[in-house]
Coordinates of C-alpha atoms in Angstrom, one line a residue:
M27 CA -25.0 -4.1 -59.4
Q28 CA -28.2 -4.8 -57.7
I29 CA -27.3 -2.5 -54.8
N30 CA -26.4 0.3 -57.1
S31 CA -29.7 0.1 -59.0
Q32 CA -31.6 0.3 -55.7
R33 CA -29.6 3.3 -54.5
P34 CA -31.6 6.0 -56.5
V35 CA -34.8 4.5 -55.2
K36 CA -33.5 4.7 -51.6
I37 CA -32.5 8.3 -52.1
L38 CA -35.9 9.2 -53.5
L39 CA -37.6 7.5 -50.6
V40 CA -35.4 9.4 -48.1
L41 CA -36.1 12.7 -49.8
A42 CA -39.8 12.0 -49.9
S43 CA -39.8 11.1 -46.3
I44 CA -38.0 14.4 -45.4
V45 CA -40.6 16.4 -47.3
V46 CA -43.5 14.7 -45.5
I47 CA -41.8 15.2 -42.1
L48 CA -41.2 18.9 -42.8
A49 CA -44.7 19.4 -44.0
G50 CA -46.0 17.7 -40.8
I51 CA -43.7 19.8 -38.6
K52 CA -45.0 23.0 -40.3
A53 CA -48.6 21.9 -40.0
A54 CA -48.1 21.1 -36.3
S55 CA -45.9 24.1 -35.5
A56 CA -48.4 25.3 -32.8
I57 CA -47.4 22.1 -30.8
V58 CA -43.8 21.7 -32.0
V59 CA -42.7 25.3 -31.2
P60 CA -43.6 25.2 -27.5
F61 CA -42.0 21.8 -27.2
L62 CA -38.8 22.8 -28.8
L63 CA -38.6 26.0 -26.8
S64 CA -39.1 23.9 -23.6
V65 CA -36.3 21.5 -24.6
F66 CA -33.8 24.3 -25.1
I67 CA -34.8 26.2 -22.0
A68 CA -34.4 22.9 -20.0
M69 CA -31.0 22.3 -21.6
A70 CA -29.9 25.9 -20.8
C71 CA -31.0 25.4 -17.2
S72 CA -29.4 22.0 -16.8
P73 CA -25.9 23.2 -16.1
I74 CA -27.3 25.3 -13.2
I75 CA -29.0 22.2 -11.7
T76 CA -25.7 20.2 -12.1
W77 CA -23.7 23.0 -10.5
A78 CA -26.2 23.1 -7.5
N79 CA -25.9 19.3 -7.1
Q80 CA -22.2 19.6 -6.7
Y81 CA -22.9 21.7 -3.6
K82 CA -25.1 18.9 -2.2
L83 CA -28.3 20.7 -3.0
P84 CA -31.2 18.2 -3.7
R85 CA -32.1 18.1 -7.3
A86 CA -35.8 18.7 -6.6
L87 CA -35.0 21.9 -4.6
A88 CA -32.6 23.1 -7.3
V89 CA -35.3 22.7 -10.0
V90 CA -37.9 24.5 -7.8
I91 CA -35.5 27.4 -7.2
V92 CA -34.5 27.7 -10.9
I93 CA -38.2 27.6 -12.0
L94 CA -39.1 30.3 -9.4
L95 CA -36.3 32.5 -10.6
I96 CA -37.5 32.1 -14.2
V97 CA -41.1 32.9 -13.3
V98 CA -40.3 36.0 -11.2
F99 CA -37.8 37.3 -13.7
G100 CA -40.1 36.6 -16.6
L101 CA -43.1 38.3 -15.0
V102 CA -41.2 41.4 -14.0
L103 CA -39.5 41.7 -17.4
A104 CA -42.8 41.0 -19.3
G105 CA -44.5 43.8 -17.4
L106 CA -41.8 46.3 -18.0
V107 CA -41.3 45.4 -21.6
G108 CA -45.1 45.2 -22.3
Q109 CA -45.6 48.7 -21.0
S110 CA -42.6 50.0 -23.0
M111 CA -44.0 48.3 -26.1
N112 CA -47.4 49.8 -25.7
E113 CA -45.9 53.3 -25.4
F114 CA -43.6 52.8 -28.3
S115 CA -46.4 51.4 -30.6
Q116 CA -48.5 54.5 -29.8
N117 CA -45.6 56.8 -30.8
V118 CA -44.6 54.9 -34.0
P119 CA -46.7 57.2 -36.3
K120 CA -45.0 60.3 -34.8
Y121 CA -41.6 58.7 -35.1
R122 CA -42.3 57.7 -38.7
E123 CA -43.2 61.3 -39.6
Q124 CA -40.1 62.7 -37.9
L125 CA -38.0 60.1 -39.7
V126 CA -39.4 61.1 -43.1
Q127 CA -38.4 64.7 -42.2
E128 CA -34.9 63.6 -41.3
F129 CA -34.6 61.6 -44.5
G130 CA -35.8 64.7 -46.4
W131 CA -33.0 66.8 -44.7
I132 CA -30.4 64.1 -45.7
I133 CA -31.7 64.2 -49.3
G134 CA -31.4 68.0 -49.3
Q135 CA -27.8 67.8 -48.2
L136 CA -27.0 65.3 -50.9
D137 CA -28.6 67.5 -53.5
R138 CA -26.3 70.3 -52.5
V139 CA -23.3 68.2 -53.6
N140 CA -25.0 67.4 -56.9
I141 CA -26.3 63.9 -55.8
S142 CA -29.9 64.1 -56.9
I143 CA -32.5 61.7 -55.4
N144 CA -36.2 61.9 -55.8
K145 CA -37.7 62.1 -52.3
D146 CA -41.1 60.7 -53.2
A147 CA -39.7 57.8 -55.2
L148 CA -37.3 57.0 -52.4
M149 CA -40.1 57.0 -49.8
S150 CA -42.3 54.8 -51.9
Y151 CA -39.6 52.1 -51.9
L152 CA -38.2 52.7 -48.4
D153 CA -40.4 53.3 -45.4
P154 CA -38.1 54.4 -42.6
G155 CA -40.7 53.5 -40.0
A156 CA -40.8 49.9 -41.1
A157 CA -37.7 49.0 -39.2
M158 CA -39.2 50.4 -36.0
N159 CA -42.4 48.4 -36.7
M160 CA -40.4 45.3 -37.3
A161 CA -39.0 45.4 -33.7
T162 CA -42.5 45.5 -32.1
N163 CA -43.7 42.8 -34.5
L164 CA -40.8 40.5 -33.6
L165 CA -41.4 40.9 -29.9
S166 CA -45.2 40.5 -30.4
S167 CA -44.8 37.3 -32.3
L168 CA -42.5 35.9 -29.6
G169 CA -45.0 37.1 -27.0
G170 CA -47.7 35.1 -28.9
V171 CA -45.6 31.9 -28.5
L172 CA -45.2 32.7 -24.8
T173 CA -48.9 32.7 -24.3
N174 CA -48.3 29.0 -23.7
F175 CA -46.0 30.0 -20.9
L176 CA -47.7 27.7 -18.3
L177 CA -47.4 24.7 -20.7
I178 CA -43.8 25.5 -21.5
L179 CA -43.0 25.8 -17.8
L180 CA -44.6 22.5 -16.9
I181 CA -42.7 20.7 -19.7
V182 CA -39.4 22.3 -18.6
V183 CA -40.1 21.1 -15.0
F184 CA -40.7 17.5 -16.0
M185 CA -37.7 17.6 -18.4
L186 CA -35.4 18.8 -15.6
F187 CA -36.6 16.1 -13.3
E188 CA -36.1 13.4 -16.0
A189 CA -32.8 14.7 -17.3
E190 CA -30.7 12.6 -14.9
S191 CA -32.3 9.3 -15.8
F192 CA -32.8 10.0 -19.6
P193 CA -29.3 9.0 -20.7
K194 CA -29.7 5.7 -18.9
K195 CA -32.9 5.0 -20.8
I196 CA -31.2 5.7 -24.1
H197 CA -28.3 3.4 -23.2
I198 CA -30.9 0.6 -22.6
A199 CA -33.0 1.4 -25.7
L200 CA -30.1 1.4 -28.2
S201 CA -28.8 -1.9 -29.5
D202 CA -25.3 -0.5 -30.0
P203 CA -25.0 2.0 -27.1
D204 CA -21.2 2.5 -27.0
M205 CA -20.9 4.0 -30.5
K206 CA -24.2 5.8 -30.6
M207 CA -24.1 7.2 -27.1
Q208 CA -20.7 8.7 -27.9
Q209 CA -22.4 10.8 -30.6
I210 CA -25.4 11.6 -28.4
D211 CA -23.2 12.6 -25.5
K212 CA -21.1 14.7 -27.7
F213 CA -24.2 16.5 -29.0
L214 CA -25.7 17.0 -25.6
V215 CA -22.5 18.5 -24.2
S216 CA -22.0 20.7 -27.3
V217 CA -25.5 22.1 -27.2
K218 CA -25.6 22.5 -23.4
N219 CA -22.3 24.5 -23.6
Y220 CA -23.5 26.5 -26.5
L221 CA -26.8 27.4 -24.9
A222 CA -25.3 28.2 -21.5
I223 CA -22.5 30.4 -23.0
K224 CA -24.7 32.0 -25.6
T225 CA -27.3 32.9 -22.9
L226 CA -24.7 34.5 -20.7
V227 CA -23.2 36.4 -23.6
S228 CA -26.6 37.5 -24.7
L229 CA -27.5 38.7 -21.2
G230 CA -24.3 40.6 -21.0
T231 CA -25.0 42.2 -24.5
G232 CA -28.5 43.2 -23.5
L233 CA -27.3 44.7 -20.2
I234 CA -24.5 46.7 -21.8
I235 CA -26.8 48.0 -24.6
G236 CA -29.5 48.9 -22.1
L237 CA -27.1 50.8 -19.8
W238 CA -25.5 52.6 -22.8
L239 CA -28.9 53.7 -24.2
Y240 CA -30.0 54.8 -20.7
F241 CA -26.8 56.9 -20.4
L242 CA -27.5 58.5 -23.8
G243 CA -31.1 59.2 -22.9
V244 CA -32.7 57.1 -25.7
D245 CA -36.4 56.3 -25.0
H246 CA -37.6 52.8 -24.4
F247 CA -34.0 51.6 -23.6
L248 CA -35.3 48.5 -21.8
L249 CA -37.2 47.5 -25.0
W250 CA -34.0 47.7 -27.1
A251 CA -32.0 45.9 -24.4
V252 CA -34.4 42.9 -24.5
L253 CA -34.4 43.0 -28.3
A254 CA -30.5 42.9 -28.3
F255 CA -30.6 40.0 -25.8
L256 CA -33.0 38.0 -28.0
L257 CA -31.5 38.7 -31.4
N258 CA -28.0 37.9 -30.1
Y259 CA -29.2 34.2 -30.5
V260 CA -29.8 34.9 -34.2
P261 CA -26.4 34.4 -35.9
N262 CA -24.8 36.9 -38.3
I263 CA -27.6 39.4 -38.8
G264 CA -29.3 39.4 -35.4
S265 CA -27.2 42.2 -33.9
I266 CA -27.7 44.4 -37.0
I267 CA -31.4 44.0 -36.8
A268 CA -31.4 44.9 -33.1
A269 CA -29.4 48.1 -33.8
V270 CA -31.5 49.5 -36.6
P271 CA -34.6 50.6 -34.7
A272 CA -32.6 52.0 -31.7
V273 CA -30.4 54.0 -34.0
L274 CA -33.4 55.4 -35.9
L275 CA -35.1 56.4 -32.7
A276 CA -32.0 58.1 -31.4
L277 CA -31.8 60.0 -34.7
V278 CA -35.4 61.2 -34.3
Q279 CA -35.3 61.9 -30.6
L280 CA -31.8 63.3 -30.0
G281 CA -30.2 64.0 -33.4
P282 CA -27.4 62.6 -35.6
T283 CA -24.7 62.7 -33.0
T284 CA -26.5 60.5 -30.5
A285 CA -27.6 58.2 -33.3
G286 CA -23.9 57.8 -34.2
L287 CA -23.0 57.1 -30.6
T288 CA -25.8 54.6 -30.4
A289 CA -24.5 52.8 -33.5
V290 CA -20.9 52.9 -32.0
G291 CA -22.2 51.4 -28.8
F292 CA -23.9 48.5 -30.6
L293 CA -20.9 47.9 -32.8
A294 CA -18.4 48.0 -30.0
T295 CA -20.5 45.7 -27.7
N296 CA -21.1 43.1 -30.4
M297 CA -17.4 43.1 -31.5
V298 CA -16.2 42.6 -28.0
M299 CA -18.8 40.0 -27.0
G300 CA -18.9 38.2 -30.3
N301 CA -15.2 38.3 -31.3
A302 CA -13.5 38.2 -27.9
V303 CA -15.7 36.9 -25.0
E304 CA -17.8 34.3 -26.8
P305 CA -14.9 32.6 -28.7
K306 CA -12.8 32.5 -25.6
Y307 CA -15.3 30.3 -23.8
M308 CA -16.9 28.6 -26.7
G309 CA -13.7 27.8 -28.7
R310 CA -14.5 27.1 -32.3
G311 CA -18.2 26.8 -31.4
L312 CA -20.1 24.0 -32.9
G313 CA -18.2 23.7 -36.2
L314 CA -20.8 25.1 -38.6
S315 CA -19.8 27.1 -41.7
T316 CA -21.0 30.7 -41.9
L317 CA -23.0 30.0 -45.0
V318 CA -24.8 27.1 -43.3
V319 CA -25.5 29.2 -40.3
F320 CA -27.1 31.9 -42.4
L321 CA -29.1 29.4 -44.5
S322 CA -30.3 27.6 -41.4
L323 CA -31.6 31.0 -40.1
I324 CA -33.7 31.3 -43.2
F325 CA -34.9 27.7 -43.3
W326 CA -35.8 27.3 -39.6
G327 CA -37.4 30.8 -39.6
W328 CA -39.6 29.7 -42.5
L329 CA -40.5 26.4 -40.8
L330 CA -41.0 27.5 -37.2
G331 CA -41.2 31.3 -37.3
T332 CA -39.5 33.5 -34.8
V333 CA -38.6 30.7 -32.4
G334 CA -37.0 28.8 -35.3
M335 CA -34.7 31.8 -36.0
L336 CA -33.6 31.9 -32.4
L337 CA -32.9 28.2 -32.3
S338 CA -31.6 27.8 -35.8
V339 CA -28.0 26.9 -34.7
P340 CA -28.9 24.3 -32.1
L341 CA -31.5 22.7 -34.5
T342 CA -28.9 22.6 -37.3
M343 CA -26.4 20.9 -34.9
I344 CA -29.0 18.2 -34.3
V345 CA -29.1 17.5 -38.0
K346 CA -25.3 17.6 -38.3
I347 CA -24.7 15.2 -35.4
A348 CA -27.4 12.8 -36.8
L349 CA -25.6 12.9 -40.2
E350 CA -22.2 12.3 -38.6
S351 CA -23.5 9.2 -36.8
N352 CA -24.4 7.4 -40.1
P353 CA -21.5 6.4 -42.4
D354 CA -23.7 6.9 -45.5
T355 CA -24.4 10.5 -44.7
H356 CA -21.1 11.5 -43.0
W357 CA -20.1 13.2 -46.3
F358 CA -23.1 15.6 -46.0
A359 CA -22.1 16.5 -42.4
L360 CA -18.7 17.5 -43.6
L361 CA -20.4 19.9 -46.1
L362 CA -22.1 21.6 -43.1
A363 CA -18.9 21.9 -41.1
S364 CA -16.7 25.0 -40.9
E365 CA -13.4 25.2 -42.7
E366 CA -11.5 24.6 -39.5
V367 CA -13.1 21.1 -39.0
T368 CA -10.9 18.3 -40.2
P369 CA -12.2 14.9 -41.3
K370 CA -12.0 12.1 -38.8
T371 CA -9.3 9.5 -39.2
D372 CA -9.7 5.9 -38.1
E373 CA -7.4 5.0 -35.3

Protein backbone atom coordinates (compact mmCIF):
# COMPACT_ATOMS: atom_id res chain seq x y z
CA MET A 1 0.00 0.00 0.00
CA GLN A 2 2.85 2.32 0.76
CA ILE A 3 4.28 1.83 -2.73
CA ASN A 4 0.92 2.64 -4.34
CA SER A 5 0.54 5.81 -2.30
CA GLN A 6 3.94 7.01 -3.43
CA ARG A 7 3.29 6.29 -7.11
CA PRO A 8 1.28 9.50 -7.86
CA VAL A 9 4.04 11.57 -6.24
CA LYS A 10 6.64 9.81 -8.38
CA ILE A 11 4.61 10.44 -11.53
CA LEU A 12 4.23 14.14 -10.66
CA LEU A 13 7.97 14.45 -10.04
CA VAL A 14 8.76 12.79 -13.37
CA LEU A 15 6.32 15.08 -15.23
CA ALA A 16 7.72 18.15 -13.49
CA SER A 17 11.25 17.07 -14.38
CA ILE A 18 10.25 16.62 -18.03
CA VAL A 19 8.73 20.13 -18.13
CA VAL A 20 11.89 21.64 -16.61
CA ILE A 21 14.12 19.74 -19.07
CA LEU A 22 12.04 20.81 -22.09
CA ALA A 23 12.05 24.44 -20.90
CA GLY A 24 15.83 24.24 -20.55
CA ILE A 25 16.22 22.75 -24.04
CA LYS A 26 14.04 25.46 -25.58
CA ALA A 27 15.94 28.21 -23.74
CA ALA A 28 19.28 26.73 -24.84
CA SER A 29 18.16 25.91 -28.40
CA ALA A 30 20.95 28.08 -29.85
CA ILE A 31 23.43 25.55 -28.41
CA VAL A 32 21.32 22.38 -28.57
CA VAL A 33 20.36 22.68 -32.26
CA PRO A 34 23.94 22.77 -33.69
CA PHE A 35 24.91 19.92 -31.37
CA LEU A 36 21.98 17.72 -32.44
CA LEU A 37 22.62 18.54 -36.09
CA SER A 38 26.26 17.53 -35.62
CA VAL A 39 25.24 14.25 -33.96
CA PHE A 40 22.99 13.20 -36.82
CA ILE A 41 25.42 14.33 -39.53
CA ALA A 42 28.10 12.23 -37.83
CA MET A 43 25.73 9.25 -37.62
CA ALA A 44 24.81 9.63 -41.29
CA CYS A 45 28.51 9.72 -42.25
CA SER A 46 29.49 6.84 -39.96
CA PRO A 47 28.49 4.04 -42.41
CA ILE A 48 30.76 5.62 -45.05
CA ILE A 49 33.69 5.57 -42.61
CA THR A 50 32.93 1.94 -41.71
CA TRP A 51 32.74 0.99 -45.39
CA ALA A 52 36.10 2.72 -46.05
CA ASN A 53 37.69 0.82 -43.14
CA GLN A 54 36.65 -2.47 -44.72
CA TYR A 55 38.91 -1.59 -47.64
CA LYS A 56 41.89 -1.02 -45.28
CA LEU A 57 41.65 2.77 -45.54
CA PRO A 58 42.89 4.38 -42.28
CA ARG A 59 40.08 5.87 -40.22
CA ALA A 60 41.75 9.30 -39.99
CA LEU A 61 42.14 9.49 -43.77
CA ALA A 62 38.54 8.36 -44.32
CA VAL A 63 37.26 11.05 -41.93
CA VAL A 64 39.33 13.74 -43.68
CA ILE A 65 38.05 12.68 -47.12
CA VAL A 66 34.40 12.67 -45.95
CA ILE A 67 34.75 16.09 -44.31
CA LEU A 68 36.41 17.55 -47.43
CA LEU A 69 33.60 16.20 -49.60
CA ILE A 70 30.99 17.72 -47.25
CA VAL A 71 32.77 21.10 -47.29
CA VAL A 72 33.25 21.25 -51.06
CA PHE A 73 29.74 20.03 -51.84
CA GLY A 74 28.23 22.34 -49.20
CA LEU A 75 30.07 25.45 -50.43
CA VAL A 76 29.20 24.84 -54.10
CA LEU A 77 25.56 24.09 -53.29
CA ALA A 78 25.26 27.05 -50.89
CA GLY A 79 26.60 29.41 -53.55
CA LEU A 80 24.22 28.18 -56.25
CA VAL A 81 21.18 28.01 -53.97
CA GLY A 82 21.99 31.39 -52.40
CA GLN A 83 22.07 33.05 -55.80
CA SER A 84 18.83 31.34 -56.80
CA MET A 85 17.18 32.40 -53.52
CA ASN A 86 18.16 36.03 -54.02
CA GLU A 87 16.74 36.08 -57.54
CA PHE A 88 13.56 34.35 -56.41
CA SER A 89 13.07 36.72 -53.44
CA GLN A 90 13.35 39.71 -55.75
CA ASN A 91 10.73 38.26 -58.08
CA VAL A 92 8.24 37.20 -55.36
CA PRO A 93 6.14 40.42 -55.59
CA LYS A 94 5.79 39.92 -59.37
CA TYR A 95 4.94 36.24 -58.90
CA ARG A 96 2.33 37.11 -56.27
CA GLU A 97 0.65 39.62 -58.56
CA GLN A 98 0.53 37.09 -61.40
CA LEU A 99 -0.83 34.44 -59.05
CA VAL A 100 -3.65 36.76 -57.98
CA GLN A 101 -4.53 37.22 -61.66
CA GLU A 102 -4.50 33.44 -62.20
CA PHE A 103 -6.77 32.96 -59.18
CA GLY A 104 -9.06 35.63 -60.59
CA TRP A 105 -9.29 33.69 -63.87
CA ILE A 106 -10.13 30.49 -61.96
CA ILE A 107 -12.84 32.31 -59.97
CA GLY A 108 -14.24 33.65 -63.25
CA GLN A 109 -14.43 30.14 -64.70
CA LEU A 110 -16.21 28.88 -61.57
CA ASP A 111 -18.67 31.76 -61.82
CA ARG A 112 -19.57 30.63 -65.33
CA VAL A 113 -20.81 27.31 -63.90
CA ASN A 114 -22.83 29.10 -61.17
CA ILE A 115 -20.23 28.65 -58.41
CA SER A 116 -20.00 32.16 -57.03
CA ILE A 117 -16.94 33.14 -54.96
CA ASN A 118 -16.13 36.64 -53.77
CA LYS A 119 -12.63 37.35 -55.08
CA ASP A 120 -11.77 40.06 -52.53
CA ALA A 121 -12.97 37.92 -49.61
CA LEU A 122 -11.01 34.91 -50.88
CA MET A 123 -7.81 36.92 -51.30
CA SER A 124 -8.18 38.37 -47.80
CA TYR A 125 -8.11 34.84 -46.37
CA LEU A 126 -5.75 33.23 -48.88
CA ASP A 127 -2.54 34.86 -50.03
CA PRO A 128 -1.30 32.78 -52.97
CA GLY A 129 2.18 34.24 -52.57
CA ALA A 130 2.47 33.04 -48.97
CA ALA A 131 3.39 29.51 -50.05
CA MET A 132 6.20 30.88 -52.20
CA ASN A 133 7.44 33.05 -49.32
CA MET A 134 7.29 30.01 -47.05
CA ALA A 135 9.88 28.20 -49.17
CA THR A 136 12.42 31.00 -48.90
CA ASN A 137 11.69 31.49 -45.19
CA LEU A 138 12.30 27.78 -44.54
CA LEU A 139 15.61 27.80 -46.38
CA SER A 140 16.60 31.09 -44.73
CA SER A 141 15.89 29.72 -41.25
CA LEU A 142 17.96 26.63 -42.02
CA GLY A 143 20.69 28.88 -43.39
CA GLY A 144 20.63 30.76 -40.09
CA VAL A 145 21.42 27.52 -38.27
CA LEU A 146 24.23 26.77 -40.72
CA THR A 147 25.94 30.08 -39.85
CA ASN A 148 27.55 27.89 -37.16
CA PHE A 149 28.89 25.70 -39.98
CA LEU A 150 32.47 25.72 -38.68
CA LEU A 151 31.36 24.75 -35.16
CA ILE A 152 29.12 21.97 -36.51
CA LEU A 153 31.93 20.71 -38.74
CA LEU A 154 34.43 20.58 -35.86
CA ILE A 155 31.96 18.67 -33.66
CA VAL A 156 31.31 16.21 -36.51
CA VAL A 157 35.06 15.63 -36.96
CA PHE A 158 35.63 14.89 -33.26
CA MET A 159 32.55 12.65 -33.13
CA LEU A 160 33.72 10.61 -36.10
CA PHE A 161 37.14 10.12 -34.49
CA GLU A 162 35.54 9.13 -31.16
CA ALA A 163 32.83 6.91 -32.68
CA GLU A 164 34.95 3.77 -32.57
CA SER A 165 35.82 4.00 -28.85
CA PHE A 166 32.52 5.43 -27.61
CA PRO A 167 30.63 2.09 -27.33
CA LYS A 168 33.49 0.68 -25.23
CA LYS A 169 33.20 3.63 -22.86
CA ILE A 170 29.44 3.02 -22.50
CA HIS A 171 30.09 -0.67 -21.73
CA ILE A 172 32.45 0.35 -18.92
CA ALA A 173 30.20 3.14 -17.60
CA LEU A 174 27.00 1.05 -17.33
CA SER A 175 26.63 -1.22 -14.34
CA ASP A 176 24.52 -3.70 -16.32
CA PRO A 177 26.05 -3.47 -19.79
CA ASP A 178 24.61 -6.62 -21.36
CA MET A 179 20.94 -5.62 -21.12
CA LYS A 180 21.36 -1.89 -21.65
CA MET A 181 23.90 -2.16 -24.43
CA GLN A 182 21.53 -4.41 -26.36
CA GLN A 183 19.01 -1.55 -26.36
CA ILE A 184 21.64 1.07 -27.17
CA ASP A 185 23.14 -1.01 -29.98
CA LYS A 186 19.67 -1.59 -31.39
CA PHE A 187 18.98 2.15 -31.31
CA LEU A 188 22.33 3.09 -32.92
CA VAL A 189 21.91 0.55 -35.71
CA SER A 190 18.30 1.64 -36.34
CA VAL A 191 19.10 5.34 -36.48
CA LYS A 192 22.26 4.84 -38.58
CA ASN A 193 20.30 2.76 -41.08
CA TYR A 194 17.42 5.24 -41.06
CA LEU A 195 19.64 8.28 -41.63
CA ALA A 196 21.77 6.58 -44.30
CA ILE A 197 18.77 5.27 -46.27
CA LYS A 198 16.73 8.44 -45.79
CA THR A 199 19.65 10.60 -46.95
CA LEU A 200 20.16 8.51 -50.11
CA VAL A 201 16.40 8.48 -50.84
CA SER A 202 16.22 12.25 -50.26
CA LEU A 203 19.20 12.84 -52.56
CA GLY A 204 17.52 10.72 -55.23
CA THR A 205 14.25 12.61 -54.76
CA GLY A 206 15.93 16.00 -55.03
CA LEU A 207 17.91 14.94 -58.13
CA ILE A 208 14.84 13.59 -59.95
CA ILE A 209 12.74 16.66 -59.07
CA GLY A 210 15.52 19.00 -60.18
CA LEU A 211 15.95 17.23 -63.53
CA TRP A 212 12.18 17.12 -64.11
CA LEU A 213 11.77 20.85 -63.42
CA TYR A 214 14.80 21.65 -65.60
CA PHE A 215 13.25 19.60 -68.41
CA LEU A 216 9.94 21.49 -68.02
CA GLY A 217 11.75 24.85 -67.97
CA VAL A 218 10.62 25.97 -64.49
CA ASP A 219 12.72 28.79 -63.05
CA HIS A 220 14.95 28.22 -60.01
CA PHE A 221 14.80 24.44 -60.46
CA LEU A 222 17.88 24.00 -58.24
CA LEU A 223 16.12 25.79 -55.38
CA TRP A 224 13.12 23.45 -55.58
CA ALA A 225 15.40 20.40 -55.84
CA VAL A 226 17.17 21.37 -52.60
CA LEU A 227 13.81 22.07 -50.95
CA ALA A 228 12.55 18.61 -52.03
CA PHE A 229 15.74 17.02 -50.64
CA LEU A 230 15.43 18.74 -47.25
CA LEU A 231 11.67 18.33 -46.81
CA ASN A 232 11.86 14.64 -47.67
CA TYR A 233 13.20 14.24 -44.11
CA VAL A 234 9.93 15.70 -42.81
CA PRO A 235 7.46 12.81 -42.62
CA ASN A 236 3.95 12.82 -44.08
CA ILE A 237 3.66 16.46 -45.18
CA GLY A 238 7.19 17.37 -46.25
CA SER A 239 6.79 16.34 -49.88
CA ILE A 240 3.49 18.25 -50.12
CA ILE A 241 5.06 21.44 -48.74
CA ALA A 242 7.97 21.09 -51.20
CA ALA A 243 5.61 20.73 -54.18
CA VAL A 244 3.33 23.73 -53.54
CA PRO A 245 5.69 26.63 -54.38
CA ALA A 246 7.14 24.86 -57.43
CA VAL A 247 3.65 24.12 -58.80
CA LEU A 248 2.54 27.73 -58.20
CA LEU A 249 5.61 29.08 -59.97
CA ALA A 250 5.03 26.74 -62.91
CA LEU A 251 1.43 27.99 -63.06
CA VAL A 252 2.58 31.62 -63.19
CA GLN A 253 5.50 31.10 -65.54
CA LEU A 254 4.33 28.44 -68.00
CA GLY A 255 0.59 27.94 -67.49
CA PRO A 256 -1.79 25.28 -66.12
CA THR A 257 -0.48 22.42 -68.29
CA THR A 258 3.09 22.73 -67.02
CA ALA A 259 1.81 23.23 -63.47
CA GLY A 260 -0.09 19.96 -63.80
CA LEU A 261 3.01 18.19 -65.15
CA THR A 262 5.03 19.61 -62.25
CA ALA A 263 2.50 18.26 -59.75
CA VAL A 264 2.51 14.86 -61.51
CA GLY A 265 6.32 14.78 -61.33
CA PHE A 266 6.32 15.45 -57.58
CA LEU A 267 3.55 12.91 -56.99
CA ALA A 268 5.16 10.15 -59.08
CA THR A 269 8.62 10.72 -57.57
CA ASN A 270 7.38 10.63 -53.98
CA MET A 271 5.16 7.60 -54.62
CA VAL A 272 8.03 5.62 -56.13
CA MET A 273 10.69 6.72 -53.64
CA GLY A 274 8.42 6.69 -50.58
CA ASN A 275 6.32 3.59 -51.29
CA ALA A 276 8.75 1.38 -53.25
CA VAL A 277 12.42 2.30 -52.86
CA GLU A 278 12.47 3.41 -49.21
CA PRO A 279 10.42 0.51 -47.74
CA LYS A 280 12.48 -1.99 -49.75
CA TYR A 281 15.69 -0.98 -47.98
CA MET A 282 14.26 0.23 -44.69
CA GLY A 283 11.74 -2.55 -44.13
CA ARG A 284 9.11 -1.47 -41.63
CA GLY A 285 11.28 1.48 -40.73
CA LEU A 286 11.59 2.39 -37.08
CA GLY A 287 8.18 1.17 -35.94
CA LEU A 288 6.46 4.49 -35.17
CA SER A 289 2.76 5.01 -35.75
CA THR A 290 1.74 7.55 -38.38
CA LEU A 291 -0.06 9.69 -35.78
CA VAL A 292 3.02 9.75 -33.55
CA VAL A 293 5.22 10.70 -36.51
CA PHE A 294 2.93 13.64 -37.34
CA LEU A 295 2.64 14.79 -33.71
CA SER A 296 6.42 14.50 -33.27
CA LEU A 297 6.82 16.78 -36.29
CA ILE A 298 4.73 19.45 -34.56
CA PHE A 299 6.34 18.98 -31.15
CA TRP A 300 10.00 18.99 -32.22
CA GLY A 301 9.33 21.81 -34.66
CA TRP A 302 7.95 23.89 -31.78
CA LEU A 303 10.84 22.95 -29.48
CA LEU A 304 13.80 23.23 -31.88
CA GLY A 305 12.50 25.00 -34.97
CA THR A 306 13.28 23.90 -38.53
CA VAL A 307 16.02 21.47 -37.52
CA GLY A 308 13.61 19.86 -35.04
CA MET A 309 11.18 19.18 -37.90
CA LEU A 310 13.90 17.58 -40.01
CA LEU A 311 15.08 15.40 -37.11
CA SER A 312 11.66 14.67 -35.62
CA VAL A 313 11.66 10.92 -36.41
CA PRO A 314 15.18 10.13 -35.07
CA LEU A 315 14.54 12.24 -31.96
CA THR A 316 11.26 10.44 -31.30
CA MET A 317 13.06 7.12 -31.73
CA ILE A 318 15.47 8.14 -28.96
CA VAL A 319 12.49 8.62 -26.66
CA LYS A 320 10.91 5.32 -27.75
CA ILE A 321 14.09 3.28 -27.17
CA ALA A 322 14.59 4.93 -23.78
CA LEU A 323 11.01 4.05 -22.80
CA GLU A 324 11.45 0.46 -24.00
CA SER A 325 14.54 -0.03 -21.85
CA ASN A 326 12.60 0.63 -18.64
CA PRO A 327 9.93 -1.94 -17.61
CA ASP A 328 7.89 0.81 -15.91
CA THR A 329 7.57 2.82 -19.13
CA HIS A 330 7.50 -0.02 -21.67
CA TRP A 331 3.72 0.38 -21.99
CA PHE A 332 4.16 3.94 -23.22
CA ALA A 333 6.67 2.81 -25.85
CA LEU A 334 4.02 0.41 -27.19
CA LEU A 335 1.64 3.37 -27.62
CA LEU A 336 4.22 5.05 -29.85
CA ALA A 337 4.76 1.93 -31.97
CA SER A 338 3.10 1.20 -35.30
CA GLU A 339 0.30 -1.33 -35.66
CA GLU A 340 2.68 -3.92 -37.13
CA VAL A 341 4.82 -3.97 -33.98
CA THR A 342 4.05 -6.90 -31.71
CA PRO A 343 4.74 -6.91 -27.99
CA LYS A 344 7.82 -8.73 -26.77
CA THR A 345 7.48 -12.14 -25.24
CA ASP A 346 9.85 -13.47 -22.61
CA GLU A 347 11.80 -16.42 -23.85
